[in-house]
Coordinates of C-alpha atoms and ligand atoms in Angstrom, one line a residue:
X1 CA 143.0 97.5 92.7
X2 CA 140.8 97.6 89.6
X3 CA 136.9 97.6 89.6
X4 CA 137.3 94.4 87.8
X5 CA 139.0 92.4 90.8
X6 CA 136.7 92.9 93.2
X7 CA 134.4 90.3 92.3
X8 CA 136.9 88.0 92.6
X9 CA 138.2 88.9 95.9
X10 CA 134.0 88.6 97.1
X11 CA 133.9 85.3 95.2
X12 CA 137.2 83.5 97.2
X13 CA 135.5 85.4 100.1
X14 CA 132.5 83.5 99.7
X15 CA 134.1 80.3 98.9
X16 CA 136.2 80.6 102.5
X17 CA 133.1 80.9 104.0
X18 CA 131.1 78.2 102.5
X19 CA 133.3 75.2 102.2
X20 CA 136.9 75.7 103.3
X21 CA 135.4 77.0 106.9
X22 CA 133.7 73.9 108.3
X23 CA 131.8 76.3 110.9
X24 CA 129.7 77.9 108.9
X25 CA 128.6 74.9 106.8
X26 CA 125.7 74.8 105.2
X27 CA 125.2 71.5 106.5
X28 CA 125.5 72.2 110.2
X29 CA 124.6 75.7 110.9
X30 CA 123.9 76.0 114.6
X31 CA 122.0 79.1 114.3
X32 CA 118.9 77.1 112.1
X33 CA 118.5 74.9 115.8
X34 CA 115.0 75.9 116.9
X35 CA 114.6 77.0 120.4
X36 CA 111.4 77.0 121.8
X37 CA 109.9 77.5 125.8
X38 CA 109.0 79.6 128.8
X39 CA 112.4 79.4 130.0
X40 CA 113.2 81.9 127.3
X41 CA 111.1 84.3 128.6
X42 CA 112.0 84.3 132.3
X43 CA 111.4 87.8 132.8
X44 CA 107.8 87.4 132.2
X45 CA 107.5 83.6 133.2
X46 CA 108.2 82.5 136.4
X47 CA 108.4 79.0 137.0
X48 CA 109.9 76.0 140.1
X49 CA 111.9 75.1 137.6
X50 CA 112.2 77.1 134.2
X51 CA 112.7 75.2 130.8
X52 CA 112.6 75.0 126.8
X53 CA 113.4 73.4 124.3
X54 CA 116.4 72.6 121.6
X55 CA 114.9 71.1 118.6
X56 CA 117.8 70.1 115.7
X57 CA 116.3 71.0 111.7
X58 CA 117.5 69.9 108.6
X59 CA 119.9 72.4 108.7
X60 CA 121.1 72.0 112.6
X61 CA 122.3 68.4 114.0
X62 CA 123.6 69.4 117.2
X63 CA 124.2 66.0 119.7
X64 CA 124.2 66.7 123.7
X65 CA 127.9 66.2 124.3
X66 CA 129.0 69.8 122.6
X67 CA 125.6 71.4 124.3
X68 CA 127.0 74.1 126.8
X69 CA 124.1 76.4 128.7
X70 CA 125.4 79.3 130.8
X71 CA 123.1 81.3 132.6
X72 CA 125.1 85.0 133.4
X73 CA 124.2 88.1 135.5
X74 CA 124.0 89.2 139.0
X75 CA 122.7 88.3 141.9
X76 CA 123.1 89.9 145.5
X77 CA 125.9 87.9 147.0
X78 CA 127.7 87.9 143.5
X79 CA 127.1 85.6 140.6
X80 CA 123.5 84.6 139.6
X81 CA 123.1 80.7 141.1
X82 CA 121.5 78.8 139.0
X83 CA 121.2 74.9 138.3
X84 CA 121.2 73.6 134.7
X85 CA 120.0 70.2 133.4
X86 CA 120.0 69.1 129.9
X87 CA 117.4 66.0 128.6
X88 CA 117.9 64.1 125.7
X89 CA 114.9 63.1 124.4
X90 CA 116.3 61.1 121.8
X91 CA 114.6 62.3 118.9
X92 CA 117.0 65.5 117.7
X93 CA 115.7 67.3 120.7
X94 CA 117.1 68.0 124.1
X95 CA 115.0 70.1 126.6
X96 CA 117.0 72.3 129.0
X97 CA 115.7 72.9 132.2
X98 CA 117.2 75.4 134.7
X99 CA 116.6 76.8 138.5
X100 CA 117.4 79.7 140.2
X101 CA 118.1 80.1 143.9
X102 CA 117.6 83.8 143.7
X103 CA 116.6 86.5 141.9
X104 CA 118.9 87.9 138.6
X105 CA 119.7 91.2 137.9
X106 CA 120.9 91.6 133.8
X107 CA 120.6 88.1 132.9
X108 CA 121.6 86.3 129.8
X109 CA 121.1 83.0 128.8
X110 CA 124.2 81.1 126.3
X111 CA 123.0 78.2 124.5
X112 CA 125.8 76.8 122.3
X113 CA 127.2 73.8 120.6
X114 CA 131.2 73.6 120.1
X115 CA 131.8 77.3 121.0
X116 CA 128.4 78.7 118.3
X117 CA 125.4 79.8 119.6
X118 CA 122.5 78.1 118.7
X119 CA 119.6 80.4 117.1
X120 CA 119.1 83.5 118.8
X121 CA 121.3 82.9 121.6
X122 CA 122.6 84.8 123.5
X123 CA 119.3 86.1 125.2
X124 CA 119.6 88.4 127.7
X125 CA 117.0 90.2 130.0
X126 CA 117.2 93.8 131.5
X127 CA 115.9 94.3 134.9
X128 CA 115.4 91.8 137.2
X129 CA 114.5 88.0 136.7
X130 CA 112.7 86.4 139.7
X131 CA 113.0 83.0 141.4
X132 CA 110.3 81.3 141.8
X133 CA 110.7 81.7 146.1
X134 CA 110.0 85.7 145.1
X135 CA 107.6 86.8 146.7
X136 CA 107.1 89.9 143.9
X137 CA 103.1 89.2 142.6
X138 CA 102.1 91.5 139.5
X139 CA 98.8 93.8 140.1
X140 CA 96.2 90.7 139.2
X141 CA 95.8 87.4 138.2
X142 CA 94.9 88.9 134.1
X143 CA 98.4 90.1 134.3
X144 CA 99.8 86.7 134.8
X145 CA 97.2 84.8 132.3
X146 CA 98.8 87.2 129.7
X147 CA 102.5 87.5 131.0
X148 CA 102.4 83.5 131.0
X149 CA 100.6 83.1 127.7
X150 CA 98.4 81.0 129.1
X151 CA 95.3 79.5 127.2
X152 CA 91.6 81.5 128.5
X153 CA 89.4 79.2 126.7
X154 CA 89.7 76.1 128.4
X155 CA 86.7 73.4 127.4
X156 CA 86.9 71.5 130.7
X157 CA 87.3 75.1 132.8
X158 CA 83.7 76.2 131.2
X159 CA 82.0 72.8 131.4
X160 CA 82.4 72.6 135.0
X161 CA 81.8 76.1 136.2
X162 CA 79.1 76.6 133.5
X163 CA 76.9 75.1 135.8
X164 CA 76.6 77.6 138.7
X165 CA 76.0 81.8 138.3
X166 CA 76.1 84.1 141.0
X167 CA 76.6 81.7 143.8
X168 CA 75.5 82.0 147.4
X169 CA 78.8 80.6 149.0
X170 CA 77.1 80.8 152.7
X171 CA 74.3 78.3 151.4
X172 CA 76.9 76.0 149.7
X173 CA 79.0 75.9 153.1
X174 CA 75.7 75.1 154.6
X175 CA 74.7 72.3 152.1
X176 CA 78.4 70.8 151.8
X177 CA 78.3 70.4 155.6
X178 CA 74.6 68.5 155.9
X179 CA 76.7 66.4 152.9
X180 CA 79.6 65.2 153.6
X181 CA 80.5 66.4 157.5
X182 CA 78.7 63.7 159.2
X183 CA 81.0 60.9 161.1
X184 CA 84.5 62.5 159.2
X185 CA 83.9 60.2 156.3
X186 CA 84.6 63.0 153.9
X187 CA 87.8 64.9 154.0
X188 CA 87.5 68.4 152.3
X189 CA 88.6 71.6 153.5
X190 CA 87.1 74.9 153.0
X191 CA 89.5 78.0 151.7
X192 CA 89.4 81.6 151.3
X193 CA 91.6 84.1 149.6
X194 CA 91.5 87.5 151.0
X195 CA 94.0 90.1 150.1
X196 CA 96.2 87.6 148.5
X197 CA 96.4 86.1 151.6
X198 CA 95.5 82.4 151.4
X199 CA 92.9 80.7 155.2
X200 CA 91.6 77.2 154.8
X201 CA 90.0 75.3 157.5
X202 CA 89.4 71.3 157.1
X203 CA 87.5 68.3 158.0
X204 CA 87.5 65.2 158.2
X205 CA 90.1 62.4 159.4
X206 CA 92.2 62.7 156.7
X207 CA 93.4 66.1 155.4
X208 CA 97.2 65.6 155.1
X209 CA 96.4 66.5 151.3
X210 CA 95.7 69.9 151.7
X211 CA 99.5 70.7 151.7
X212 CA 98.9 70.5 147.8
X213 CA 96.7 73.0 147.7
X214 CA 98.2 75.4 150.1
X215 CA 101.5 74.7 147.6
X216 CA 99.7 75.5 144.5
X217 CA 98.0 78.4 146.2
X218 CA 101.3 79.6 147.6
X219 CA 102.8 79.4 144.3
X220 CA 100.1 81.4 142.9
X221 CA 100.1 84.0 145.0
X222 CA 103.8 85.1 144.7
X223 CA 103.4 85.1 141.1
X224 CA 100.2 87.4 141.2
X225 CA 97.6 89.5 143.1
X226 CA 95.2 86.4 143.4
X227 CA 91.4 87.2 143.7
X228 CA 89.8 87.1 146.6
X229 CA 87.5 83.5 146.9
X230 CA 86.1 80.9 148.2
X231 CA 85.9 77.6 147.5
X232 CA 85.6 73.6 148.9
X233 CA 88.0 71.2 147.7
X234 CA 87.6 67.1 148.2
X235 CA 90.8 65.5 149.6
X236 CA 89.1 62.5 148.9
X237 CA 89.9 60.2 145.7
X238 CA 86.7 59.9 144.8
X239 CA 84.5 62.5 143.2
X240 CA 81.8 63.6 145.8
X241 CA 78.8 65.9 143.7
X242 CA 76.5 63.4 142.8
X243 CA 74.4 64.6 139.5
X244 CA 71.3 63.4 140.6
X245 CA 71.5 64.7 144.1
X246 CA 70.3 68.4 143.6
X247 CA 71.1 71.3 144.3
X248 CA 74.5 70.7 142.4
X249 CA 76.9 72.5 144.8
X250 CA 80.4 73.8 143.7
X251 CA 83.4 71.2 145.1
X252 CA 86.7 71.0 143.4
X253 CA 88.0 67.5 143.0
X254 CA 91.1 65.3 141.4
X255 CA 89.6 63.2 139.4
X256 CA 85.7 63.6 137.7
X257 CA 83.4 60.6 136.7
X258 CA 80.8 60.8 134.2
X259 CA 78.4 60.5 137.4
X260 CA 79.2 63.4 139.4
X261 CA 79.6 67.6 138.7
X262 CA 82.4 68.2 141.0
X263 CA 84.8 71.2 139.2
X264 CA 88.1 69.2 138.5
X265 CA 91.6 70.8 138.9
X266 CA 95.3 68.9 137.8
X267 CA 96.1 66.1 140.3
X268 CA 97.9 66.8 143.2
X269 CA 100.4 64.5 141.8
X270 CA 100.5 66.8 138.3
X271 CA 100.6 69.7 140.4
X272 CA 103.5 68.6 142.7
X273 CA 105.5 67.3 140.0
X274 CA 105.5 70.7 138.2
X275 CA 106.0 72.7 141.3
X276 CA 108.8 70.4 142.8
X277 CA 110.8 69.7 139.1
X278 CA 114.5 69.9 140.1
X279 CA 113.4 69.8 143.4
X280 CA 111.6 66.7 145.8
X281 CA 110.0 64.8 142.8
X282 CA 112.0 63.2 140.4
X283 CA 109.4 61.6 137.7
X284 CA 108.0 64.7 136.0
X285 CA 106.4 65.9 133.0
X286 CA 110.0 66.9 132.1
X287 CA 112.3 64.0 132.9
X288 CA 110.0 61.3 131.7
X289 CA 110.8 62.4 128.6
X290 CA 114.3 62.1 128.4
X291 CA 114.6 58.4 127.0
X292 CA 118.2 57.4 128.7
X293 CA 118.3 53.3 126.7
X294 CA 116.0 52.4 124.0
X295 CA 115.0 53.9 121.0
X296 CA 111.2 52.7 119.4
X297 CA 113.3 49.9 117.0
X298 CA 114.9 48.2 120.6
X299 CA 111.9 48.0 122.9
X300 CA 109.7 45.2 123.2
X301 CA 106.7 44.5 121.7
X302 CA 104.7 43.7 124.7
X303 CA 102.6 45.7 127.0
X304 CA 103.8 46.4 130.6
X305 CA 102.0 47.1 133.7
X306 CA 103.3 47.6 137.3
X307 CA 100.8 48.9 139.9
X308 CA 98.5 48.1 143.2
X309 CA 95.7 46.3 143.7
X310 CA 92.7 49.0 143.8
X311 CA 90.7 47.6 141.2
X312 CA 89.5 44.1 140.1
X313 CA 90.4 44.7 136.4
X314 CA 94.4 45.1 137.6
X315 CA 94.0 41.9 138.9
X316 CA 92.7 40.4 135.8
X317 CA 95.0 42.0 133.8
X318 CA 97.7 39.9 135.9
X319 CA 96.2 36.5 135.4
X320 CA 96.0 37.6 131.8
X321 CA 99.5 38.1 131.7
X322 CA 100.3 34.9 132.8
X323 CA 98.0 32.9 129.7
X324 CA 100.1 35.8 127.5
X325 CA 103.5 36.2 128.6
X326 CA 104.4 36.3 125.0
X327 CA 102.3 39.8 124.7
X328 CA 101.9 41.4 128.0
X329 CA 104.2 41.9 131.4
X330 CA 102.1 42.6 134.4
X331 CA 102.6 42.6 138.2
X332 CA 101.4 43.8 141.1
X333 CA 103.5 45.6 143.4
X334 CA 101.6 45.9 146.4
X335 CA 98.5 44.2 148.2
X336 CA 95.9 46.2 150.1
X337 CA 92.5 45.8 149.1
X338 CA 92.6 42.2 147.8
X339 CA 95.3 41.0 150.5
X340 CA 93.2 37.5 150.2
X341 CA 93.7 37.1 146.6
X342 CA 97.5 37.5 147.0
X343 CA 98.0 33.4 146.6
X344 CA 96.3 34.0 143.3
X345 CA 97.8 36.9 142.1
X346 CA 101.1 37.3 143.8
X347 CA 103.7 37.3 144.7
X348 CA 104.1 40.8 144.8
X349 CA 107.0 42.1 142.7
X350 CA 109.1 44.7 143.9
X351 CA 109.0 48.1 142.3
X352 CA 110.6 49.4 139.0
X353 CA 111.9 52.7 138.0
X354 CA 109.4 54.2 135.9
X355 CA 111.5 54.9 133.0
X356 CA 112.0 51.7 132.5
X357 CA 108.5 51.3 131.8
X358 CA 109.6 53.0 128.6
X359 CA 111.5 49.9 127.6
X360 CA 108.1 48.1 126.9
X361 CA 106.3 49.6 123.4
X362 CA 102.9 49.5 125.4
X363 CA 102.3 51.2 128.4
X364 CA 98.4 50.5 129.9
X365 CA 96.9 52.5 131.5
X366 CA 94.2 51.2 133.4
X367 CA 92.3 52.6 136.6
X368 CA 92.7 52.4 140.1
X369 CA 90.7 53.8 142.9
X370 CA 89.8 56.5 140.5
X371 CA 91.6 57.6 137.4
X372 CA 95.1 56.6 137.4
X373 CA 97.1 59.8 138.1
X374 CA 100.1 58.3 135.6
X375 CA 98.2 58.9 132.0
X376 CA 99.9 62.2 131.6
X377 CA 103.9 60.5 132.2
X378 CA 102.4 57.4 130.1
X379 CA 101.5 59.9 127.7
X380 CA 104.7 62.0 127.8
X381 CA 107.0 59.0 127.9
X382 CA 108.1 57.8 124.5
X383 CA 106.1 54.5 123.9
X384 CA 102.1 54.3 122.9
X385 CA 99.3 54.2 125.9
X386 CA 96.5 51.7 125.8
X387 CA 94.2 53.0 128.1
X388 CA 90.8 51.3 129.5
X389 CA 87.5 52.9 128.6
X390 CA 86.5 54.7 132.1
X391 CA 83.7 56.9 134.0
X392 CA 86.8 58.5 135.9
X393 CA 88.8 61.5 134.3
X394 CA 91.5 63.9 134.6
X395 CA 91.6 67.5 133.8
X396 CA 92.6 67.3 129.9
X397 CA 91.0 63.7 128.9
X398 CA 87.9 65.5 126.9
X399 CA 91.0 66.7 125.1
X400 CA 92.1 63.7 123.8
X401 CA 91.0 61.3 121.0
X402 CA 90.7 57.6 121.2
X403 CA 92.5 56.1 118.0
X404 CA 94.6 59.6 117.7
X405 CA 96.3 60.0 121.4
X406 CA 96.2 56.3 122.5
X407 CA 94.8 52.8 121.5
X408 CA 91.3 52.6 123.7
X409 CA 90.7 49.3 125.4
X410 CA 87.5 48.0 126.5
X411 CA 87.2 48.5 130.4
X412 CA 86.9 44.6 131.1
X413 CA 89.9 44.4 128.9
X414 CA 88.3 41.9 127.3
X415 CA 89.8 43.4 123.4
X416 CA 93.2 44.3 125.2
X417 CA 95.3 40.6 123.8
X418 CA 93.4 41.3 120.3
X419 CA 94.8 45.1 120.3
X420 CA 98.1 43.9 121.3
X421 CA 98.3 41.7 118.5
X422 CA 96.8 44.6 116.0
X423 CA 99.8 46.7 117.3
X424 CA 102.4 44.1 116.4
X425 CA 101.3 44.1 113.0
X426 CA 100.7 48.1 112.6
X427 CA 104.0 49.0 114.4
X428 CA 104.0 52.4 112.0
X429 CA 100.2 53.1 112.8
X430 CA 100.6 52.7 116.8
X431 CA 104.4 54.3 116.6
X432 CA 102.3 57.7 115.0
X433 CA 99.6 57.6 118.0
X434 CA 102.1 57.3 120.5
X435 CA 104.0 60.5 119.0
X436 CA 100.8 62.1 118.8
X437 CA 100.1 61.5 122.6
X438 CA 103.5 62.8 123.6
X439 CA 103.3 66.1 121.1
X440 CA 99.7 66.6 123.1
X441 CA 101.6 66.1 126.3
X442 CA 104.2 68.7 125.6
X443 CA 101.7 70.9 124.4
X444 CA 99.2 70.9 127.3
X445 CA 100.9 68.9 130.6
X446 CA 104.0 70.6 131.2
X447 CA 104.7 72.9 134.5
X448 CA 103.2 75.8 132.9
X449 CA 100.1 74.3 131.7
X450 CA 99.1 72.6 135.1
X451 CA 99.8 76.5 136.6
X452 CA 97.6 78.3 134.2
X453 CA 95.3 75.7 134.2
X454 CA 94.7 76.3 138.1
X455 CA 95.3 80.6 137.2
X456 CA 91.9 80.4 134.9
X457 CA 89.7 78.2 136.8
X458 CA 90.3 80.2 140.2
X459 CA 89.9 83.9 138.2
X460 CA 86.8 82.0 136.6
X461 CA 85.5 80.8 139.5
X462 CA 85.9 83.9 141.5
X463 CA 83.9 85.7 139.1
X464 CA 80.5 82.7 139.9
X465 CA 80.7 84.0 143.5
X466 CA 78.2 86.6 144.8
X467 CA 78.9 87.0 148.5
X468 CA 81.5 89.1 149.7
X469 CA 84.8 87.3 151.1
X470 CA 85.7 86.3 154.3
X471 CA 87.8 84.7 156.5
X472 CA 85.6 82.4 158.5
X473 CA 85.9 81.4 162.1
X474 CA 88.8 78.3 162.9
X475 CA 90.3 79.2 159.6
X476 CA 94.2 78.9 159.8
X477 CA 96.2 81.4 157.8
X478 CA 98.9 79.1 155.4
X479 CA 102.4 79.9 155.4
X480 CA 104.7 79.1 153.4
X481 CA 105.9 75.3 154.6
X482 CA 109.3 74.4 155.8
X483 CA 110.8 73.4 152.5
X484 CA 110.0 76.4 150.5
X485 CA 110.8 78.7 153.3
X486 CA 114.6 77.6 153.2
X487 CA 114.8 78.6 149.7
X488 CA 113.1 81.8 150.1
X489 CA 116.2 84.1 149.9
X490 CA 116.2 87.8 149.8
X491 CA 114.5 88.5 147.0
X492 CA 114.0 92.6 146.5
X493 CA 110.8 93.0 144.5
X494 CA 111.7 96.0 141.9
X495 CA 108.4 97.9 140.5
X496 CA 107.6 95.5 137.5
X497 CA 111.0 94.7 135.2
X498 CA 110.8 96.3 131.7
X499 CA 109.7 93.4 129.2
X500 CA 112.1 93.4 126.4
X501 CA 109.8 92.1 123.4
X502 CA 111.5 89.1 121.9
Ligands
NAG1 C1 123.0 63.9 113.2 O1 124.3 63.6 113.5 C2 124.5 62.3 113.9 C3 126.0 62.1 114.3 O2 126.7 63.2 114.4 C4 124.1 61.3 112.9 O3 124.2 60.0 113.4 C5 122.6 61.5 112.5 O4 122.2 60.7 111.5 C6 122.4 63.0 112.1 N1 121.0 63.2 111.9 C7 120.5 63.9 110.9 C8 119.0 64.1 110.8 O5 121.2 64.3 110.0
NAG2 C1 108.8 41.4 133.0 O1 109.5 42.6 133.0 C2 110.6 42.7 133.9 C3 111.1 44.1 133.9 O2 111.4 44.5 132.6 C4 111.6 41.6 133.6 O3 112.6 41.6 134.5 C5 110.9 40.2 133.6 O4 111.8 39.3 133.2 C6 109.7 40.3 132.6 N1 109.0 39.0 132.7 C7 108.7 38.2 131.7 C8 108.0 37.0 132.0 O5 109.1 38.5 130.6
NAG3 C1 110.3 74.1 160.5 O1 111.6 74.7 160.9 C2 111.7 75.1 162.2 C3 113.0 75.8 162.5 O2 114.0 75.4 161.5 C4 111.5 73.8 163.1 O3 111.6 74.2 164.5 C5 110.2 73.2 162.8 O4 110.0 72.0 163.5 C6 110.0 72.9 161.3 N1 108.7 72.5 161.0 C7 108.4 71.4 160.3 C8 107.0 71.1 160.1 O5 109.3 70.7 159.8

């Protein structure tokens, strides 16, 4: 063969390779897909339920039908067992969510579309991978922070604790009690954290809620060497540290109000969700997002509301509803603090599935007792929240802008039928803040944000104390609870697994 041919051979080989092979077109080239998450790190990340993300580009339209995830390697009775989901979330992006029952030794994760991988894929892990019912902490809680990426400079985290140095926690256990011990009005429960061990002891009537924080905890510790501590937390729904009532004293709460100093920490029903994904709960910051019927063209214009009667304004809202069918849906599900109103403002409709919420373009959002613990799946879900100005927050609403994340309404809803009808007429306007409100949900409210949220305020807060620790007397050491403990297989720790750098 002359010098001369060759060109041509390369030329026919390129032409095979970009048109007559359909494969490697440049249209559809699966390796362009962008795949994003702290599922693909699970070597350093370990998470209930592990996840990430499949976003399609210009250059990669992959549809979930031909989206195959295998999850290889070995585990100590054979084969790795691990559960895989895939979520469409309708927009060219699908998020794959996976659990493990055990640990995984060698792992490798295949992500592909008709038989090609999708960008880096495969991935694969030396060493072992760990479930998240391993109990296999690293050396300290900085470890974690860094292994989980996890964001240190948290505005909310340094508003809250800014206000105490070197704390006495004898005199705030003395204070909290002259407080809120009297006549078990006030359920709050007093932990300590010694050794990585995790002692609580409660009071009050009404402490059933401390089996979130024992989960969290729990959680925690089996992830890292947590530091030792002490701290109170409020079971109660409504934020206890009044600001005018001094000495401020440290008390971690749900929910904050503009009128009290308590330290606030993710819901309980945040938390849960992002420690029982795949598992007990099945509304999370995850599945809310995957949008099974109606894309933003198909939904109605018209804002929907389902909810309980804890506030007057809900009930407002309902008689509203009923001068404005045309523009908003809203029913109460339940009567309990205004059972003599339910003539007026009842029947009481039965409950709906919450993603059907999503089939309504306008999801309000507006208080109950306290904040209502739904903002962050309003946010998440695809639609645009209207939410009522409020004293009450959660743990990321200094975060968020009105006008940017959601459409603020005034907090006697007396604007809310003229915002509607703004909305109707700026469907592209409301259509961008509800988008924005969901990209600040995926950024900041998924399971790994709600876990290093709760990793920097208790390493921050551990730093504030001056006392040494202790176990106090009547404190109960927490165990692992029933559920958990089934899953908690035999799970070898090996000395940390070597990070491969991706
Ligand atoms: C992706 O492919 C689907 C069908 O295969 C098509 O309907 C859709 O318009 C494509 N999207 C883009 C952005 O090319
Ligand atoms: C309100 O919404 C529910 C659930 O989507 C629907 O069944 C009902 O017909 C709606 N009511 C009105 C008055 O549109
Ligand atoms: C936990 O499991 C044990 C044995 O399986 C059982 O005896 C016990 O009642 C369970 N405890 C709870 C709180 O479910």
């Amino acid at each position: 063969m002359s010098v001369f041919e060759c060109p041509f051979v390369l030329i026919w080989i390129l032409i095979f390779i970009f048109i007559v092979n359909p494969t490697a077109s440049v249209e559809n080239d699966p390796s362009q897909c962008v795949l994003t998450g702290p599922g693909l790190i699970p070597n350093r990340i370990v998470l209930p339920a592990r996840y990430f993300l499949i976003q399609s580009t210009e250059r990669c339209n992959v549809s979930q039908v031909d989206i195959i995830v295998e999850l290889k390697g070995l585990s100590e009775h054979g084969p790795c067992r691990v559960w895989t989901q895939i979520l469409d979330r309708r927009d060219g992006s699908f998020i794959v969510r996976y659990k493990m029952f055990q640990y995984c030794d060698d792992m490798e994760i295949h992500v592909t579309w008709k038989g090609h991988h999708l960008a880096d894929s495969p991935y694969s892990y030396k060493g072992r991978v760990y479930a998240e019912s391993c109990d296999c902490p690293l050396d300290s809680i900085d470890e974690m922070i860094n292994d989980y990426q996890c964001s240190v400079n948290v505005a909310q985290i340094d508003h809250d604790l800014n206000q105490f140095q070197n704390v006495d926690f004898n005199q705030v256990l003395t204070e909290a009690m002259k407080r809120f011990s009297h006549a078990g009005s006030y359920s709050f429960c007093h932990y300590a954290v010694l050794d990585n061990k995790v002692y609580r002891r409660c009071y009050g009537q009404h402490v059933g809620f401390n089996m979130f924080m024992d989960n969290i905890l729990l959680s925690l510790s089996r992830k890292a060497v947590l530091p030792d501590m002490e701290f109170l937390i409020n079971l109660g729904d409504w934020p206890l540290v009044k600001k005018n009532i001094l000495p401020i004293i440290p008390i971690f709460s749900w929910c904050g109000s503009t009128q009290t100093a308590d330290i606030v920490m993710p819901t309980y029903d945040i938390t849960e969700a992002s420690l029982e994904c795949m598992g007990r709960v099945t509304l999370d910051m995850l599945s809310v997002q995957s949008n099974p019927d109606t894309k933003w063209e198909n939904k109605q214009e018209k804002a929907f509301w389902r909810g309980r009667d804890s506030r007057r304004e809900r009930l407002n809202l309902v008689k509203l509803s009923r001068q404005r069918p045309e523009l908003i849906n809203a029913s109460l599900t339940n009567f309990f603090f205004f059972r003599d109103e339910e003539k007026t403002y009842g029947p009481k409709e039965d409950h709906i599935s919450f993603f059907k919420f999503f089939d309504y373009k306008y999801q309000l959002n507006i208080d109950g007792t306290v904040a209502a613990y739904r903002f962050p799946y309003l946010l998440a879900g695809d639609a645009v929240v209207f939410k009522q100005d409020s004293e009450y927050y959660e743990h990321f609403y200094s975060d968020l802008k009105p006008g940017v994340h959601y459409v603020p309404i005034k907090a006697d809803l007396s604007d809310l039928v003229k915002k509607i009808q703004w909305a109707k007429t700026h469907d592209e306007e409301v259509r961008k803040i509800g988008i924005n409100g969901r990209q600040y949900a995926v950024n900041h409210l998924l399971p790994k944000d709600v876990i290093c949220y709760h990793a920097i305020l208790f390493k921050k807060w551990s730093q504030k104390l001056k006392n040494p620790i202790r176990v106090h007397d009547q404190m109960t050491l927490v165990k692992p609870s029933n559920s958990t403990d089934k899953r908690l297989g035999n799970c070898q720790c090996l000395k940390k697994s070597t990070h491969v750098e991706l």
